[in-house]
Amino acid sequence: SRNVTNDARSLRVTDQNERPCCILTLVGTTMMSPGGRALLHFDFDENLLLRGNSINESLIPCHQVAACLCGEDRACYEDGSSRRTKSYMFDMAHSNVEAGCTDSISLSLALPLNCPCTLSTDLAEVSIICKVELTVDKATGGDGYDVLKLELPCKVVHGTADDEGEHDEEEGNVYVTSRMYRQSSHEKHSNDQSDEVITPDVRHDITMLSLNTIENM
């Protein structure tokens, strides 16, 4: 599987009035491979969200988090326009949040093995997106809810630099080992001629025996 230790980012999610809702950390969503998995972590800790010099700042209560991996194919035309020809829904997850009680929630999303890769040409485009939705109290107060939406592009490729590097390194190790083995065998053969079992005389006798066997058949 792909190494995602360097593919992590954190976002401070706020509503239209800049009231904080959570810290969203995404791991493995920037670049993915078919069959890969991404992690989304929502942190509702007030100590992380409320800035020390913002006395009047308060959290906006969150009631539900949801996320999905989706995509679409688009046909591109000469006039610069495009039309959606196919849509995908690869995976989705959601969880309820108890405002004031829930400290954090994690969601996991996966791409299927037959997931198409990101593509961009003059004739067609394939894009994959991670969509996140948070259901929160209305910014204006009163009954009802608002939905905070995020759309984060994901680049999906069949192989990654990390995978190719590991593969090249393994091939290099095999090559070096094979070369060392051949060199060691050559040195042993050069330094110790007594180890050679089939001498020229023995080879000649075997050849003549084979010829005689063929003639007598």
GROMACS .gro file of C-alpha atoms in nm:
model
  217
    1SER     CA    1   0.000   0.000   0.000
    2ARG     CA    2   0.103   0.356  -0.053
    3ASN     CA    3   0.293   0.551   0.215
    4VAL     CA    4   0.064   0.837   0.331
    5THR     CA    5   0.274   0.975   0.614
    6ASN     CA    6   0.347   1.293   0.412
    7ASP     CA    7  -0.008   1.324   0.277
    8ALA     CA    8  -0.176   1.488   0.576
    9ARG     CA    9  -0.329   1.833   0.616
   10SER     CA   10  -0.544   2.008   0.874
   11LEU     CA   11  -0.817   2.266   0.816
   12ARG     CA   12  -0.998   2.491   1.063
   13VAL     CA   13  -1.363   2.468   0.959
   14THR     CA   14  -1.577   2.776   1.030
   15ASP     CA   15  -1.918   2.903   0.924
   16GLN     CA   16  -1.988   3.221   0.725
   17ASN     CA   17  -1.949   3.429   1.043
   18GLU     CA   18  -1.605   3.279   1.113
   19ARG     CA   19  -1.736   3.082   1.411
   20PRO     CA   20  -1.523   2.766   1.445
   21CYS     CA   21  -1.680   2.425   1.416
   22CYS     CA   22  -1.392   2.176   1.419
   23ILE     CA   23  -1.040   2.096   1.310
   24LEU     CA   24  -1.056   1.861   1.011
   25THR     CA   25  -0.747   1.649   0.945
   26LEU     CA   26  -0.730   1.457   0.618
   27VAL     CA   27  -0.481   1.177   0.560
   28GLY     CA   28  -0.429   1.017   0.221
   29THR     CA   29  -0.672   1.232   0.022
   30THR     CA   30  -0.434   1.443  -0.186
   31MET     CA   31  -0.311   1.150  -0.396
   32MET     CA   32  -0.472   0.807  -0.395
   33SER     CA   33  -0.455   0.479  -0.583
   34PRO     CA   34  -0.734   0.235  -0.674
   35GLY     CA   35  -0.799   0.023  -0.365
   36GLY     CA   36  -0.651   0.293  -0.141
   37ARG     CA   37  -0.802   0.430   0.178
   38ALA     CA   38  -0.833   0.782   0.322
   39LEU     CA   39  -0.890   0.895   0.680
   40LEU     CA   40  -1.084   1.202   0.796
   41HIS     CA   41  -1.059   1.309   1.160
   42PHE     CA   42  -1.291   1.574   1.307
   43ASP     CA   43  -1.167   1.730   1.632
   44PHE     CA   44  -1.413   1.935   1.839
   45ASP     CA   45  -1.173   2.021   2.123
   46GLU     CA   46  -1.237   2.379   2.238
   47ASN     CA   47  -0.874   2.424   2.341
   48LEU     CA   48  -0.770   2.375   1.978
   49LEU     CA   49  -1.051   2.572   1.821
   50LEU     CA   50  -1.082   2.880   2.043
   51ARG     CA   51  -0.800   3.128   2.011
   52GLY     CA   52  -0.667   3.272   2.335
   53ASN     CA   53  -0.711   3.637   2.233
   54SER     CA   54  -1.069   3.591   2.107
   55ILE     CA   55  -1.274   3.627   2.425
   56ASN     CA   56  -1.611   3.655   2.250
   57GLU     CA   57  -1.552   3.363   2.014
   58SER     CA   58  -1.771   3.056   2.064
   59LEU     CA   59  -1.807   2.721   1.897
   60ILE     CA   60  -2.088   2.654   1.655
   61PRO     CA   61  -2.258   2.327   1.759
   62CYS     CA   62  -2.216   2.042   1.509
   63HIS     CA   63  -2.474   1.764   1.489
   64GLN     CA   64  -2.353   1.539   1.207
   65VAL     CA   65  -2.049   1.486   0.985
   66ALA     CA   66  -2.055   1.310   0.650
   67ALA     CA   67  -1.803   1.245   0.375
   68CYS     CA   68  -1.785   1.067   0.042
   69LEU     CA   69  -1.549   0.990  -0.244
   70CYS     CA   70  -1.719   1.062  -0.576
   71GLY     CA   71  -1.624   1.151  -0.931
   72GLU     CA   72  -1.743   1.223  -1.280
   73ASP     CA   73  -1.651   1.187  -1.647
   74ARG     CA   74  -1.688   1.493  -1.869
   75ALA     CA   75  -1.675   1.525  -2.246
   76CYS     CA   76  -1.492   1.837  -2.366
   77TYR     CA   77  -1.579   2.028  -2.684
   78GLU     CA   78  -1.388   2.265  -2.913
   79ASP     CA   79  -1.581   2.571  -2.794
   80GLY     CA   80  -1.447   2.517  -2.440
   81SER     CA   81  -1.768   2.377  -2.296
   82SER     CA   82  -1.803   2.037  -2.133
   83ARG     CA   83  -2.082   1.797  -2.044
   84ARG     CA   84  -2.101   1.537  -1.770
   85THR     CA   85  -2.133   1.190  -1.920
   86LYS     CA   86  -2.102   0.971  -1.612
   87SER     CA   87  -2.097   1.011  -1.235
   88TYR     CA   88  -1.948   0.787  -0.964
   89MET     CA   89  -2.011   0.729  -0.595
   90PHE     CA   90  -1.724   0.521  -0.463
   91ASP     CA   91  -1.774   0.532  -0.086
   92MET     CA   92  -1.953   0.731   0.183
   93ALA     CA   93  -1.964   0.750   0.563
   94HIS     CA   94  -2.137   0.960   0.829
   95SER     CA   95  -2.166   0.989   1.205
   96ASN     CA   96  -2.383   1.177   1.450
   97VAL     CA   97  -2.222   1.429   1.684
   98GLU     CA   98  -2.336   1.509   2.037
   99ALA     CA   99  -2.257   1.880   2.060
  100GLY     CA  100  -2.062   1.952   2.376
  101CYS     CA  101  -1.997   1.584   2.448
  102THR     CA  102  -1.823   1.441   2.143
  103ASP     CA  103  -1.450   1.521   2.142
  104SER     CA  104  -1.360   1.372   1.806
  105ILE     CA  105  -1.483   1.146   1.527
  106SER     CA  106  -1.296   0.961   1.252
  107LEU     CA  107  -1.435   0.846   0.917
  108SER     CA  108  -1.268   0.612   0.670
  109LEU     CA  109  -1.325   0.611   0.294
  110ALA     CA  110  -1.194   0.365   0.035
  111LEU     CA  111  -1.163   0.358  -0.343
  112PRO     CA  112  -1.257   0.036  -0.528
  113LEU     CA  113  -0.992  -0.151  -0.724
  114ASN     CA  114  -1.168  -0.065  -1.052
  115CYS     CA  115  -1.174   0.307  -0.978
  116PRO     CA  116  -1.076   0.520  -1.282
  117CYS     CA  117  -0.767   0.738  -1.258
  118THR     CA  118  -0.763   1.115  -1.286
  119LEU     CA  119  -0.751   1.224  -1.650
  120SER     CA  120  -0.739   1.557  -1.830
  121THR     CA  121  -0.718   1.579  -2.210
  122ASP     CA  122  -0.863   1.796  -2.486
  123LEU     CA  123  -1.145   1.547  -2.533
  124ALA     CA  124  -1.228   1.411  -2.187
  125GLU     CA  125  -1.178   1.468  -1.817
  126VAL     CA  126  -1.207   1.233  -1.520
  127SER     CA  127  -1.207   1.391  -1.174
  128ILE     CA  128  -1.236   1.243  -0.825
  129ILE     CA  129  -1.341   1.457  -0.528
  130CYS     CA  130  -1.365   1.411  -0.153
  131LYS     CA  131  -1.682   1.586  -0.035
  132VAL     CA  132  -1.734   1.674   0.331
  133GLU     CA  133  -2.055   1.804   0.489
  134LEU     CA  134  -2.109   1.921   0.847
  135THR     CA  135  -2.459   1.984   0.980
  136VAL     CA  136  -2.448   2.275   1.228
  137ASP     CA  137  -2.682   2.519   1.399
  138LYS     CA  138  -2.807   2.808   1.190
  139ALA     CA  139  -2.566   3.100   1.186
  140THR     CA  140  -2.858   3.342   1.225
  141GLY     CA  141  -3.005   3.155   1.522
  142GLY     CA  142  -3.351   3.010   1.548
  143ASP     CA  143  -3.472   2.669   1.440
  144GLY     CA  144  -3.316   2.470   1.158
  145TYR     CA  145  -2.967   2.382   1.047
  146ASP     CA  146  -2.697   2.495   0.811
  147VAL     CA  147  -2.472   2.261   0.614
  148LEU     CA  148  -2.105   2.347   0.576
  149LYS     CA  149  -1.967   2.192   0.256
  150LEU     CA  150  -1.611   2.123   0.147
  151GLU     CA  151  -1.496   1.981  -0.186
  152LEU     CA  152  -1.136   1.862  -0.199
  153PRO     CA  153  -0.989   1.729  -0.526
  154CYS     CA  154  -0.811   1.391  -0.515
  155LYS     CA  155  -0.556   1.287  -0.773
  156VAL     CA  156  -0.595   0.915  -0.840
  157VAL     CA  157  -0.306   0.735  -1.010
  158HIS     CA  158  -0.220   0.368  -1.062
  159GLY     CA  159   0.124   0.405  -0.907
  160THR     CA  160   0.295   0.657  -0.678
  161ALA     CA  161   0.647   0.786  -0.646
  162ASP     CA  162   0.689   0.600  -0.318
  163ASP     CA  163   0.576   0.270  -0.471
  164GLU     CA  164   0.798   0.315  -0.775
  165GLY     CA  165   1.093   0.404  -0.555
  166GLU     CA  166   1.045   0.094  -0.343
  167HIS     CA  167   1.011  -0.118  -0.658
  168ASP     CA  168   1.326   0.031  -0.812
  169GLU     CA  169   1.514  -0.022  -0.489
  170GLU     CA  170   1.410  -0.387  -0.476
  171GLU     CA  171   1.516  -0.438  -0.838
  172GLY     CA  172   1.846  -0.268  -0.762
  173ASN     CA  173   1.909  -0.500  -0.468
  174VAL     CA  174   1.837  -0.804  -0.685
  175TYR     CA  175   2.072  -0.675  -0.955
  176VAL     CA  176   2.354  -0.603  -0.710
  177THR     CA  177   2.313  -0.941  -0.541
  178SER     CA  178   2.319  -1.122  -0.876
  179ARG     CA  179   2.624  -0.929  -0.991
  180MET     CA  180   2.809  -1.002  -0.665
  181TYR     CA  181   2.722  -1.370  -0.695
  182ARG     CA  182   2.857  -1.388  -1.050
  183GLN     CA  183   3.170  -1.199  -0.952
  184SER     CA  184   3.227  -1.425  -0.652
  185SER     CA  185   3.179  -1.737  -0.868
  186HIS     CA  186   3.419  -1.603  -1.129
  187GLU     CA  187   3.686  -1.526  -0.870
  188LYS     CA  188   3.649  -1.870  -0.713
  189HIS     CA  189   3.679  -2.035  -1.056
  190SER     CA  190   3.990  -1.830  -1.140
  191ASN     CA  191   4.168  -1.891  -0.811
  192ASP     CA  192   4.092  -2.261  -0.770
  193GLN     CA  193   4.115  -2.455  -1.096
  194SER     CA  194   4.100  -2.783  -0.905
  195ASP     CA  195   3.727  -2.727  -0.850
  196GLU     CA  196   3.657  -2.773  -1.223
  197VAL     CA  197   3.519  -3.123  -1.257
  198ILE     CA  198   3.467  -3.131  -1.635
  199THR     CA  199   3.816  -3.090  -1.784
  200PRO     CA  200   3.878  -3.069  -2.160
  201ASP     CA  201   3.976  -3.436  -2.166
  202VAL     CA  202   3.661  -3.546  -1.989
  203ARG     CA  203   3.449  -3.329  -2.221
  204HIS     CA  204   3.614  -3.489  -2.527
  205ASP     CA  205   3.549  -3.840  -2.394
  206ILE     CA  206   3.184  -3.760  -2.328
  207THR     CA  207   3.144  -3.621  -2.680
  208MET     CA  208   3.298  -3.931  -2.842
  209LEU     CA  209   3.081  -4.160  -2.627
  210SER     CA  210   2.771  -3.975  -2.736
  211LEU     CA  211   2.867  -4.004  -3.104
  212ASN     CA  212   2.931  -4.377  -3.070
  213THR     CA  213   2.595  -4.424  -2.898
  214ILE     CA  214   2.416  -4.245  -3.182
  215GLU     CA  215   2.594  -4.457  -3.450
  216ASN     CA  216   2.496  -4.784  -3.277
  217MET     CA  217   2.128  -4.691  -3.252
   0.00000   0.00000   0.00000
